[in-house]
XYZ file of C-alpha atoms in Angstrom:
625
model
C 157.731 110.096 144.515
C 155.813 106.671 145.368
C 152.624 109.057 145.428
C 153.711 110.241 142.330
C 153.848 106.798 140.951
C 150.799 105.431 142.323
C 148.762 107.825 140.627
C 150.436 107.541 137.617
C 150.066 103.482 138.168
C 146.143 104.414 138.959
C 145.391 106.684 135.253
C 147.246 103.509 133.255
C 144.787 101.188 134.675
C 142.109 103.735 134.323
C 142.901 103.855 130.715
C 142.806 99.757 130.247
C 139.521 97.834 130.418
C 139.070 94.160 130.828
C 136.658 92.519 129.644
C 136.350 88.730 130.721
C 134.423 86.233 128.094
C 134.394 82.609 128.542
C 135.988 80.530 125.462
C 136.144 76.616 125.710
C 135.632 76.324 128.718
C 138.457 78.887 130.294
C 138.449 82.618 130.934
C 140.305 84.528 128.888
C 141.101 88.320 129.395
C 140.790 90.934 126.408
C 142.239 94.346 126.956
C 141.266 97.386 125.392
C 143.658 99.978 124.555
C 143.038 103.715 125.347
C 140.804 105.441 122.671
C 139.289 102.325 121.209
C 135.920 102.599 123.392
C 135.639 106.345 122.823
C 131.738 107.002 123.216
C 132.362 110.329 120.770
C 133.494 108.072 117.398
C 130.152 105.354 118.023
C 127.986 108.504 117.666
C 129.701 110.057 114.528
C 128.421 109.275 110.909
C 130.675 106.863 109.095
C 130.405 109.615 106.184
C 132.157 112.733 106.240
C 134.336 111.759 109.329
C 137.838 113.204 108.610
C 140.505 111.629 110.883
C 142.332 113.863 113.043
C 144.907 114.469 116.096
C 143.249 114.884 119.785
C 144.506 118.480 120.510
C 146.730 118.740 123.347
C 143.559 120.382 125.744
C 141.532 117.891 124.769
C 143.733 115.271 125.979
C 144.326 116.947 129.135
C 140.839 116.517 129.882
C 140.567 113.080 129.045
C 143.448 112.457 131.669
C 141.225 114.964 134.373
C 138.138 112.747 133.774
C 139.794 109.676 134.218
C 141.733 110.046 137.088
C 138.903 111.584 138.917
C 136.536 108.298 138.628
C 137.194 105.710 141.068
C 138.680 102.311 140.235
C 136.013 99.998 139.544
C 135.912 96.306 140.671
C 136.883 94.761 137.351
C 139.723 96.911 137.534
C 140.883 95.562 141.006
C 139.932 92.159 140.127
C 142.467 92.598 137.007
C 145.568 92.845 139.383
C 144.911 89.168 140.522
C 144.382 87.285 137.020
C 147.591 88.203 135.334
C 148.211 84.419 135.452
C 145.501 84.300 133.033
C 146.271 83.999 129.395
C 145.674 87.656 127.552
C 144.747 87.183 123.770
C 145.166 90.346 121.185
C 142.340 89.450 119.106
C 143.600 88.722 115.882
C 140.980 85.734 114.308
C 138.174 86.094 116.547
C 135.987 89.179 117.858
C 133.375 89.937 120.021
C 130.203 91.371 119.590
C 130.566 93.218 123.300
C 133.314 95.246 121.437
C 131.785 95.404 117.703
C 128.346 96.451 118.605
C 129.638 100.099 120.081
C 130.315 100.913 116.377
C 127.992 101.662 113.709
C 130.847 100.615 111.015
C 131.184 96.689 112.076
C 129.188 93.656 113.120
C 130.109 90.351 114.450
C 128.946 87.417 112.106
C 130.091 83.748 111.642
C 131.940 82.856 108.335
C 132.948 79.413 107.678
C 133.231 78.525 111.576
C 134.849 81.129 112.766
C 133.489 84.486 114.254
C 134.648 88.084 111.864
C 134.067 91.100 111.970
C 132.330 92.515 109.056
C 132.646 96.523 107.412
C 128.395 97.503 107.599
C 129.115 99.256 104.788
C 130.119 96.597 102.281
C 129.629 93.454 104.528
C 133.001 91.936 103.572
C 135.776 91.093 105.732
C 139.438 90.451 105.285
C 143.048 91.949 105.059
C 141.755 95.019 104.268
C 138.802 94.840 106.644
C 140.129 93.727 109.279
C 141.281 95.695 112.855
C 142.326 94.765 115.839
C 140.887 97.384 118.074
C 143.101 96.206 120.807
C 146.583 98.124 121.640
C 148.037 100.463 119.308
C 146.071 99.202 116.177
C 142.927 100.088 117.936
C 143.478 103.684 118.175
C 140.725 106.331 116.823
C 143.329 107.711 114.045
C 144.368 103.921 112.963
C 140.712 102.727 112.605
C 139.724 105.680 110.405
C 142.685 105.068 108.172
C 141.778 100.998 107.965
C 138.271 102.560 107.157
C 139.968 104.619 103.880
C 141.771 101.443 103.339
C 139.408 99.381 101.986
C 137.175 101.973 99.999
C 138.477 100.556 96.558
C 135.747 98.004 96.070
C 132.994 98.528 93.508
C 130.635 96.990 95.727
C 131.960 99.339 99.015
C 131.724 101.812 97.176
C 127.671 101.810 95.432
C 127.421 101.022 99.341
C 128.911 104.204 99.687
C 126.803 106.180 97.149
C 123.938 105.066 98.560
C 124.501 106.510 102.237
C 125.863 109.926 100.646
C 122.378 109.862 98.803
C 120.633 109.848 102.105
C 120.056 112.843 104.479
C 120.825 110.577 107.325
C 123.119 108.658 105.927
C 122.004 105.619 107.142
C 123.541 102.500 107.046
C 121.810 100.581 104.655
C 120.055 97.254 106.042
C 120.305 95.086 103.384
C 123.702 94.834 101.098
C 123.019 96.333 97.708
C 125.158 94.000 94.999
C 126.010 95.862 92.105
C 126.648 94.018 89.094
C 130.491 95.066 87.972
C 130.402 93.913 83.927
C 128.462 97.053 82.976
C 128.800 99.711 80.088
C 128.972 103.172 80.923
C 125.805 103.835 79.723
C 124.084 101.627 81.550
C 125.841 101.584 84.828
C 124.497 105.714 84.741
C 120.960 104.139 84.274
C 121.910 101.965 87.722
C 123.792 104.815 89.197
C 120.189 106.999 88.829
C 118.670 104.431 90.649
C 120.673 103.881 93.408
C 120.740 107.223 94.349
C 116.606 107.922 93.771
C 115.781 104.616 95.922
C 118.817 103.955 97.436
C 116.430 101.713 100.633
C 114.493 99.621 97.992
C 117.066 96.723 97.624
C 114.398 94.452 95.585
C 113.355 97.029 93.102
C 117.405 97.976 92.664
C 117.856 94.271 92.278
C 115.618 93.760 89.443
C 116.451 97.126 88.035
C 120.149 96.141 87.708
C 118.842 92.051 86.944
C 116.749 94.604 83.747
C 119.801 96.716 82.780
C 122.121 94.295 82.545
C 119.632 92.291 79.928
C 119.098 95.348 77.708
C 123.008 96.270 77.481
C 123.158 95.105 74.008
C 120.104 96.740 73.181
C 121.300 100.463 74.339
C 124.070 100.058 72.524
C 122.227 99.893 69.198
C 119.818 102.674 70.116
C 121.362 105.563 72.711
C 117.807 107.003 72.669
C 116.556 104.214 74.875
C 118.693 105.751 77.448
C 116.274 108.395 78.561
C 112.857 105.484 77.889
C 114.599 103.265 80.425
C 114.954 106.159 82.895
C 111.490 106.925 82.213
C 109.943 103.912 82.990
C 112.191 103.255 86.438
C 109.790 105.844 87.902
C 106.176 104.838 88.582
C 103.096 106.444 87.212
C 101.546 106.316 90.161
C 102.199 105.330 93.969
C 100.008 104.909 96.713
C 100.671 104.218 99.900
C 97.751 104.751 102.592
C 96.152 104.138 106.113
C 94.081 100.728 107.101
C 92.864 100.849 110.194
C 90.907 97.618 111.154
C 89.128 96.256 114.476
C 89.852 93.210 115.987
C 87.210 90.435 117.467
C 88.003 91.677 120.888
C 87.159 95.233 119.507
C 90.813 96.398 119.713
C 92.046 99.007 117.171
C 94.601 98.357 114.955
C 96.288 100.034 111.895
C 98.571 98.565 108.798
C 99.551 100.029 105.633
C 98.604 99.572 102.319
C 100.647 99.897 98.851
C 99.438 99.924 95.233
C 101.857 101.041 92.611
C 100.804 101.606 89.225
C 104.112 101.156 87.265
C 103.108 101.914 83.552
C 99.661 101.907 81.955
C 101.428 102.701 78.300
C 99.780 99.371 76.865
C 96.714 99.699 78.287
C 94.832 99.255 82.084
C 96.572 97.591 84.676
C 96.388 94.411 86.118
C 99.258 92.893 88.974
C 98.649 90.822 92.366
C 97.905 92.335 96.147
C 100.099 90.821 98.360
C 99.388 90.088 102.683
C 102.303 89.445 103.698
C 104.169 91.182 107.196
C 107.528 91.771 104.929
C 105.515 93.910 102.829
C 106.661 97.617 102.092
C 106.912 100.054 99.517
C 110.397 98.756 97.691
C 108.839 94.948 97.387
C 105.826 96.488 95.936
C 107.180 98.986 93.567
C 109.368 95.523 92.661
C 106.492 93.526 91.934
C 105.142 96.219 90.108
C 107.916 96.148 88.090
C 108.133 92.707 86.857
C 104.316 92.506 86.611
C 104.743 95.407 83.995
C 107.096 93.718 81.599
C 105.314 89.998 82.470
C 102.318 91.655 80.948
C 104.019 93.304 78.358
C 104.945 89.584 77.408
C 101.738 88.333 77.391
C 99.297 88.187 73.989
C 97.476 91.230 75.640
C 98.083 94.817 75.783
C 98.242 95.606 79.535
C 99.970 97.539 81.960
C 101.396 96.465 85.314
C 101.077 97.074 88.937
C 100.904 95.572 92.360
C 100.429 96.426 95.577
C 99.413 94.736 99.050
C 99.733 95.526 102.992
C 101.524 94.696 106.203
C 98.931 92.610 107.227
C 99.484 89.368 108.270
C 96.512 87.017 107.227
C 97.684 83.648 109.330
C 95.704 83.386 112.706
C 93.496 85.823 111.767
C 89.626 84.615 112.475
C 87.332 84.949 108.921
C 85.730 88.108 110.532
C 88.691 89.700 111.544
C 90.138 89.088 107.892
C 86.659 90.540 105.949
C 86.880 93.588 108.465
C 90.587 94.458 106.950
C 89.750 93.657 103.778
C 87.299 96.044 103.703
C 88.596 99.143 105.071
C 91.483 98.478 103.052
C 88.865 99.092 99.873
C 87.617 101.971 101.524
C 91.009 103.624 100.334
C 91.790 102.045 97.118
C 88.406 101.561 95.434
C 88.381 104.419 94.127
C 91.563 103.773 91.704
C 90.288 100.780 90.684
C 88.140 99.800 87.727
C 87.954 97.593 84.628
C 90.118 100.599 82.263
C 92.125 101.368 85.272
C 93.395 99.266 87.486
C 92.109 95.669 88.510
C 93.947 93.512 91.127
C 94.955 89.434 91.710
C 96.106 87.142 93.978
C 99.134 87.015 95.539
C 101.150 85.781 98.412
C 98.518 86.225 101.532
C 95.422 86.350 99.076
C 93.413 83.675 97.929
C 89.512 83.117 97.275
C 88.064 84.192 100.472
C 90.150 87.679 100.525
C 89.352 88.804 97.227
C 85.999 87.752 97.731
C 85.780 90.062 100.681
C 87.581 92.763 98.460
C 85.236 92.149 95.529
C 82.529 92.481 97.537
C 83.294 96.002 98.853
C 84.271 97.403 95.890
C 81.265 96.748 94.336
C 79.406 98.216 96.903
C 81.480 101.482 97.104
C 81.950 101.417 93.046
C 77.909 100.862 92.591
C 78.387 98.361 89.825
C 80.051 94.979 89.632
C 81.870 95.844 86.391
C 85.641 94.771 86.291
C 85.283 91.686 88.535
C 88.835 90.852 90.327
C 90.583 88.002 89.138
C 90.635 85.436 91.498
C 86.707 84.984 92.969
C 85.144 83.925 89.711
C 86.172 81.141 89.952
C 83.282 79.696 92.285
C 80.647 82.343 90.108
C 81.197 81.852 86.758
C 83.954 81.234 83.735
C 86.399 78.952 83.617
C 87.658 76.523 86.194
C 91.243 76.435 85.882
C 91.921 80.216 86.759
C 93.931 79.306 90.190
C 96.184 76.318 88.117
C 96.713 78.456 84.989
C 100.320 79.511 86.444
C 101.594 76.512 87.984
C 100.557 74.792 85.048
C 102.193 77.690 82.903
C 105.411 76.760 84.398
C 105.176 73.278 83.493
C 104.149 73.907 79.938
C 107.252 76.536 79.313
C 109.382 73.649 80.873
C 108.132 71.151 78.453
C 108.752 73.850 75.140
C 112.534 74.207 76.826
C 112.910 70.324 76.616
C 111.093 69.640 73.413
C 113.731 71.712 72.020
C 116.982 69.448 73.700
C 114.887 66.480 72.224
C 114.043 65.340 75.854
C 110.842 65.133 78.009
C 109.800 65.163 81.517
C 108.908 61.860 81.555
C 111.273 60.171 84.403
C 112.692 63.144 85.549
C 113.296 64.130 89.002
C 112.138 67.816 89.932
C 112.522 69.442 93.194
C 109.811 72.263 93.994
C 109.975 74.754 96.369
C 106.774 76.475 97.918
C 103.657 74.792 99.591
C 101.248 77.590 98.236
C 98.887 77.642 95.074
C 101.369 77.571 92.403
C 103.944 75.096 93.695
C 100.784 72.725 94.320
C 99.704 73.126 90.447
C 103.187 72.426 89.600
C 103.416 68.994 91.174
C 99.969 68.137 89.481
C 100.868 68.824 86.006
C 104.383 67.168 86.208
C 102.855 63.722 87.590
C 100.471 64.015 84.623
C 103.442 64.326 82.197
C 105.382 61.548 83.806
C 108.128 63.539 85.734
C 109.146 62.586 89.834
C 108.434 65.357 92.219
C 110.129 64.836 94.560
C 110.123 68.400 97.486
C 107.574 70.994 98.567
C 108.859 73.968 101.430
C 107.706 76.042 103.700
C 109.100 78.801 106.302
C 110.392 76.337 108.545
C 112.349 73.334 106.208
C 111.281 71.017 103.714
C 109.730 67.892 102.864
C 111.442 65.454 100.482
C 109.826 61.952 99.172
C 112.034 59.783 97.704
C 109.153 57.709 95.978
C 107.955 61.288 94.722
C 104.267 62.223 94.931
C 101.069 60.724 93.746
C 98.005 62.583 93.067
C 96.747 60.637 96.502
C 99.833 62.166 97.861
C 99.063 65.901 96.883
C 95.391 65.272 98.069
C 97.046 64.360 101.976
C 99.148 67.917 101.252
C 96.243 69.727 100.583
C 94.698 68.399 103.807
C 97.713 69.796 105.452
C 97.851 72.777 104.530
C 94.030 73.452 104.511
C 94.024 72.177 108.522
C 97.242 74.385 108.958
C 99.300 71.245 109.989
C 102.772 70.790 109.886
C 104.230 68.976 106.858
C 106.303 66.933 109.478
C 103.049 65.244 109.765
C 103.476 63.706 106.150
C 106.500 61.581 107.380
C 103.976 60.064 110.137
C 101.648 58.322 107.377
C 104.569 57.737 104.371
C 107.688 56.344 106.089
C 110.226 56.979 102.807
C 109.672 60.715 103.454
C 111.726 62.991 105.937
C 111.312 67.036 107.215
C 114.365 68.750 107.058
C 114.101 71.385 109.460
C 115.757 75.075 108.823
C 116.735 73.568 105.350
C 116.199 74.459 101.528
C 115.428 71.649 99.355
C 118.142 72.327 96.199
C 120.599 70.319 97.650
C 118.572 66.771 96.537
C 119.301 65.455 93.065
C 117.618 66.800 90.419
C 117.067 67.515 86.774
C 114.839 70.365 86.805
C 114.118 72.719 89.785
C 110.903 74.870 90.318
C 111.153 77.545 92.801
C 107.786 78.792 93.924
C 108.173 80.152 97.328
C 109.188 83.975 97.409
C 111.839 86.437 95.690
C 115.533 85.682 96.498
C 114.433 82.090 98.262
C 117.438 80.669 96.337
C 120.963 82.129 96.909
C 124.605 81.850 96.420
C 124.804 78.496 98.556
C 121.813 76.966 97.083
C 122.235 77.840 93.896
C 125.960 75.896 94.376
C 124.183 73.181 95.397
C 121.427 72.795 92.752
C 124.621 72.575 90.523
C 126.514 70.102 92.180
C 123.132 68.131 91.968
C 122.574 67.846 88.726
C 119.784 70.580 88.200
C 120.070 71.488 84.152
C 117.119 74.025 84.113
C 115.267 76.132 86.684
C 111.898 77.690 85.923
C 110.791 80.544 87.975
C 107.921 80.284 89.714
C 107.931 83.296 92.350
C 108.522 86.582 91.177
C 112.400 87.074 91.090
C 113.374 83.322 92.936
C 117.055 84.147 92.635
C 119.872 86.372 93.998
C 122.231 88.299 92.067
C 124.894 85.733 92.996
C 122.591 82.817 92.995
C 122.321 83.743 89.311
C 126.201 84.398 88.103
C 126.606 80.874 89.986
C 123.958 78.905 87.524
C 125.156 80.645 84.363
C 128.700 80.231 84.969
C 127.691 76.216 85.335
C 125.529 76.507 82.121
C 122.439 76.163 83.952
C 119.127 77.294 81.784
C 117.563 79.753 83.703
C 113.887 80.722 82.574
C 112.815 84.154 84.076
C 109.348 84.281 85.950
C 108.533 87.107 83.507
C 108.031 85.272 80.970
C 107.207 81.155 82.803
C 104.127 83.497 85.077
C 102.485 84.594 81.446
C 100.210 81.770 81.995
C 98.168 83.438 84.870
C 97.774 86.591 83.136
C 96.429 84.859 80.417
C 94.074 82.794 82.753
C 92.554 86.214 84.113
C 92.086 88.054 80.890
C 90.279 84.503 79.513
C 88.032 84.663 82.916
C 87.455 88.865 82.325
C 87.098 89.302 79.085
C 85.205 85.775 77.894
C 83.697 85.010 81.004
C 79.958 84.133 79.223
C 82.239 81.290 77.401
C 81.839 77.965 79.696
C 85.531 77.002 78.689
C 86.170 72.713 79.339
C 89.461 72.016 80.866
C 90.792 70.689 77.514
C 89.994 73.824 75.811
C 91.330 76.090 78.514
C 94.371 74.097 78.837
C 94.864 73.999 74.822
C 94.694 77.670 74.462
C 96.872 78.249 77.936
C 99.145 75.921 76.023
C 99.498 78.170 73.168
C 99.432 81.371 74.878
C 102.941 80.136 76.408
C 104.432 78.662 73.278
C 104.239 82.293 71.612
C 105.544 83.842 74.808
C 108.619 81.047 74.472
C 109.004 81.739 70.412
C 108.754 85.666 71.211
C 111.433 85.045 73.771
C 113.442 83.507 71.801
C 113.642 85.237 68.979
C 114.854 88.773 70.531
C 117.707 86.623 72.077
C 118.588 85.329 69.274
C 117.947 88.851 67.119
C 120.911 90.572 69.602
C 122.969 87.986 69.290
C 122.386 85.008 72.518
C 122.615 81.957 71.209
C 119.643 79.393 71.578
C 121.687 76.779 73.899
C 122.863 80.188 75.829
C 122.125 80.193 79.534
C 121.320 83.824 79.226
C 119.274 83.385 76.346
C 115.731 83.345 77.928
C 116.361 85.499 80.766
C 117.578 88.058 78.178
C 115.342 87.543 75.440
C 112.350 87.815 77.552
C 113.466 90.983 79.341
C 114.592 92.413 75.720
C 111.054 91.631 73.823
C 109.005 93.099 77.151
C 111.118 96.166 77.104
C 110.742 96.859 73.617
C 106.971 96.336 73.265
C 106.649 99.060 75.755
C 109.727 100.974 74.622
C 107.974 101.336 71.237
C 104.810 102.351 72.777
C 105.907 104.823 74.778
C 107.624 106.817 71.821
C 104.449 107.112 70.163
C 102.903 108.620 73.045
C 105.010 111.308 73.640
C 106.724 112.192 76.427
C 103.628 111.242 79.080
């Protein structure tokens, strides 16, 4: 009988692990029940797993293979710390335990440490398990799993893992906007399940839908042009090997998306960035194609760009890339086709280098690339046109409240071309600049910056210095490091750094601040949530589609009227005008589908609606091409 018992004694603590964290300062032991580590549900699919009964063999065997392993130290250790305080995890959870399954993580959420579903990435009452005694069972986790399917947002995440083969757990959380019609949520729906791992392009597809709502309402037939133009004319996605200056081999990969040539050839940026892939591109693409739609021209849109990391990269090293990476995509380039521009990663010196092989692979220097003129010939202002685009929108916004920038503060993210431009033109029109950014915090100057100021940035950036280094030489300044600059007191915010810089948090922040008007400066700035938060406070919101029209303008001026030796007060007076037609045209589709002028939805829609229907109409005369 005590044999008996002893054994029985020996599969009971067999079938309990202990698992010994430190918390506070104190040990504290967590038991796991029997079935909650069971290697067989960490290696199943979270789709298509039914819940079920072990059989009555297989549990038989479980006991067999148990009993016959010998009892491991922590098992003999746990005989001597039952004076130590167990804990059923109930608030907190550990990552040791989380990480065995593919369904949860371990994240921190207002100071304390959840678990989170990967599927939706929420937590809560009907998220939450305790995988720890009874509760923790196979059969009880799969039904908390079922549980919590009823969310909109759990279950597009859903959708989009039955879409793939491998139903893989999406990386990134996919937000789905809920306020749709049905007509358009099946526009959405399409998406999701065609590019159901491009979370940037779904983000701006949905950010696109959700503008032309009103619009496919009136005309059901727009239905099938929308779908249409969600799918790229043409994609491109290709080898670029490159050698190194100590002659090792290396290999990226290049992107150029040509998203609709309806209006005519193409023109969009080329971005070097090591974030780069095909759903950022195909994004880009995207919003170049209605920018350009917005823009006094008739052009198509498309972007492109590479893996490639330009920073600490020697000048040889970069021309070498540069060039095999025209090897591949000269040939669908040309001045009807397909011409590129700067972007994140690209300045004068790489398309320069780019320029230089393509004309020497084309065999003509026709259809010069935006960008390197501006050292040969034509005008001089090609690299400020955007920032001071921005600017000049943000003027036409407050000329219509009666108010001017004169005196106000603004708070600009970015330390790259445009955000530079940007804090030139506003100390010209009076206004207090008062941030710049980069990766690693920002900079904030209470005095706000001088034009002797900006010339000390530039000398920063151009000796790749730190911007803690301004602080050293102008004491009222101070580097904020791992920080966002929208929570300092403003009146008008520019963000110029990269898409979805600005989210939820900060956008709560730029409220509680002050900010009345942001004016995009980086292709889609702002998060789905980051934008329900500003218009819910009323906060103006001026889309990048229609603010960026200035440096479209700029490169069509250099192409097209490039023997014209434009002054700066010229070029600025027609940039000026360029943008206050974008602004009326924007405008006046809000207002012709019913936003109001004061609306904060009002420019984001009305430039999204008078883009879209430029092409829209377009595209029906062409047929079905």
């Amino acid at each position: 009988m005590n044999s008996a018992m002893d054994d029985m004694n020996l599969i009971q603590q067999a079938q309990r692990h202990h698992l010994v964290v430190r918390e506070l300062g104190e040990e504290i032991d967590l038991e796991i029940g029997p079935g909650d580590d069971d290697p067989a549900f960490a290696q199943n699919p979270l789709i298509g797993v039914q819940a079920r009964e072990s059989s009555a063999e297989e549990h038989d065997d479980n006991k067999q293979t148990v009993a016959s392993q010998p009892p491991s130290e922590d098992q003999d250790m746990s005989k001597t710390q039952q004076v130590k305080r167990k804990k059923k995890v109930v608030k907190r959870w550990r990552e040791e335990w989380a990480d065995t399954y593919k369904w949860a993580y371990v994240d921190v959420k207002d100071g304390s440490a959840r678990i989170f579903c990967s599927v939706c990435r929420e937590y809560g009452r009907k998220h939450r398990r305790n995988p720890y005694g009874n509760e923790g069972s196979r059969n009880m986790q799969m039904s908390a799993l079922e549980e919590h399917n009823n969310s909109l947002l759990h279950k597009e995440a859903l959708r989009l893992q039955i879409a793939s083969k491998d139903k893989i757990i999406v990386e990134k959380p996919i937000y789905v906007k809920a306020l749709m019609s049905k007509t358009a949520g099946s526009i959405v729906e399409s998406a999701l399940k065609r590019d159901p791992h491009e979370p940037e392009f779904l983000q701006s597809v949905q950010e696109v839908v959700h503008a032309l709502e009103r619009v496919i309402s009136k005309n059901s037939s727009y239905v099938n042009t929308m779908e249409r133009l969600l799918e790229p004319e043409r994609t491109i996605i290709f080898r670029v090997p490159w050698i190194d200056d100590r002659g090792e081999t290396h290999v990226n990969r290049g992107f150029r998306v040509v998203f609709n040539q309806t209006l005519g050839p193409c023109r969009g940026g080329l971005r070097f960035h090591s974030s780069m892939n095909l759903g950022i591109a195909k994004f880009l693409s995207f919003e170049q194609t209605l920018k350009n739609a917005l823009s006094p021209y008739r052009l198509g849109g498309s972007s492109g760009g590479t893996d490639f990391d330009p920073s600490g990269k020697t000048d040889s090293e970069i021309m070498r890339f540069c060039q095999s990476f025209m090897n591949e995509l000269y040939r669908y380039l040309g001045p009807d086709k397909d011409l590129p521009s700067e972007e994140i990663g690209v300045g004068t010196r790489e398309m320069g280098y780019l320029y230089g092989q393509y004309r020497r692979l084309a065999g003509h220097s026709q259809g010069s690339f935006t960008g390197p003129r501006v050292n040969w010939s034509g005008s001089s202002l090609r690299t400020e046109a955007t920032g001071y685009g921005l600017v000049f929108f943000a003027q036409l916004i407050l000329a219509d409240m009666n108010k001017e920038l004169k005196g106000l503060r603004c708070v600009v993210s970015g330390f790259g071309k445009i955000a530079m431009h940007v804090l030139e033109k506003l100390i010209v029109y009076g206004a207090l600049p008062i941030t710049v950014s980069d990766s690693k915090g920002y900079l904030v100057d209470e005095d706000g910056f001088d034009f002797m100021k900006i010339s000390f940035l530039r000398d920063i950036k151009a000796q790749q210095r730190s911007l803690r280094d301004y602080s050293k030489t102008y004491a009222r300044s101070k580097y904020y490091d791992q920080a966002k600059p929208w929570n300092e007191r403003c009146d008008v915010a520019f963000p110029c750094a990269s898409q979805n810089e600005l989210d939820q948090s900060d956008a709560v922040n730029l409220v509680n601040s002050g900010c009345h008007i942001v004016i995009e400066g980086s292709n889609m700035p702002c998060t789905p949530e980051a934008v329900d938060v500003l218009r819910k406070a009323n906060v103006l919101v001026a889309p990048s589609i229609a603010t960026g029209v200035g440096g479209v303008v700029a490169g069509e001026l250099e192409l097209k009227e490039c023997n014209l030796n434009w002054s700066t007060e010229e070029f600025e007076s027609k940039l000026q005008e360029a943008m206050k037609q974008t602004y009326q045209r924007v405008l006046k589709a809000a207002t012709d589908f019913g936003y109001q002028k004061e609306s904060p939805e009002a420019l984001a829609h009305g430039a999204i609606i008078s883009a879209f229907l430029t092409i829209a109409n377009s595209m029906a005369e062409q047929g079905c091409v």
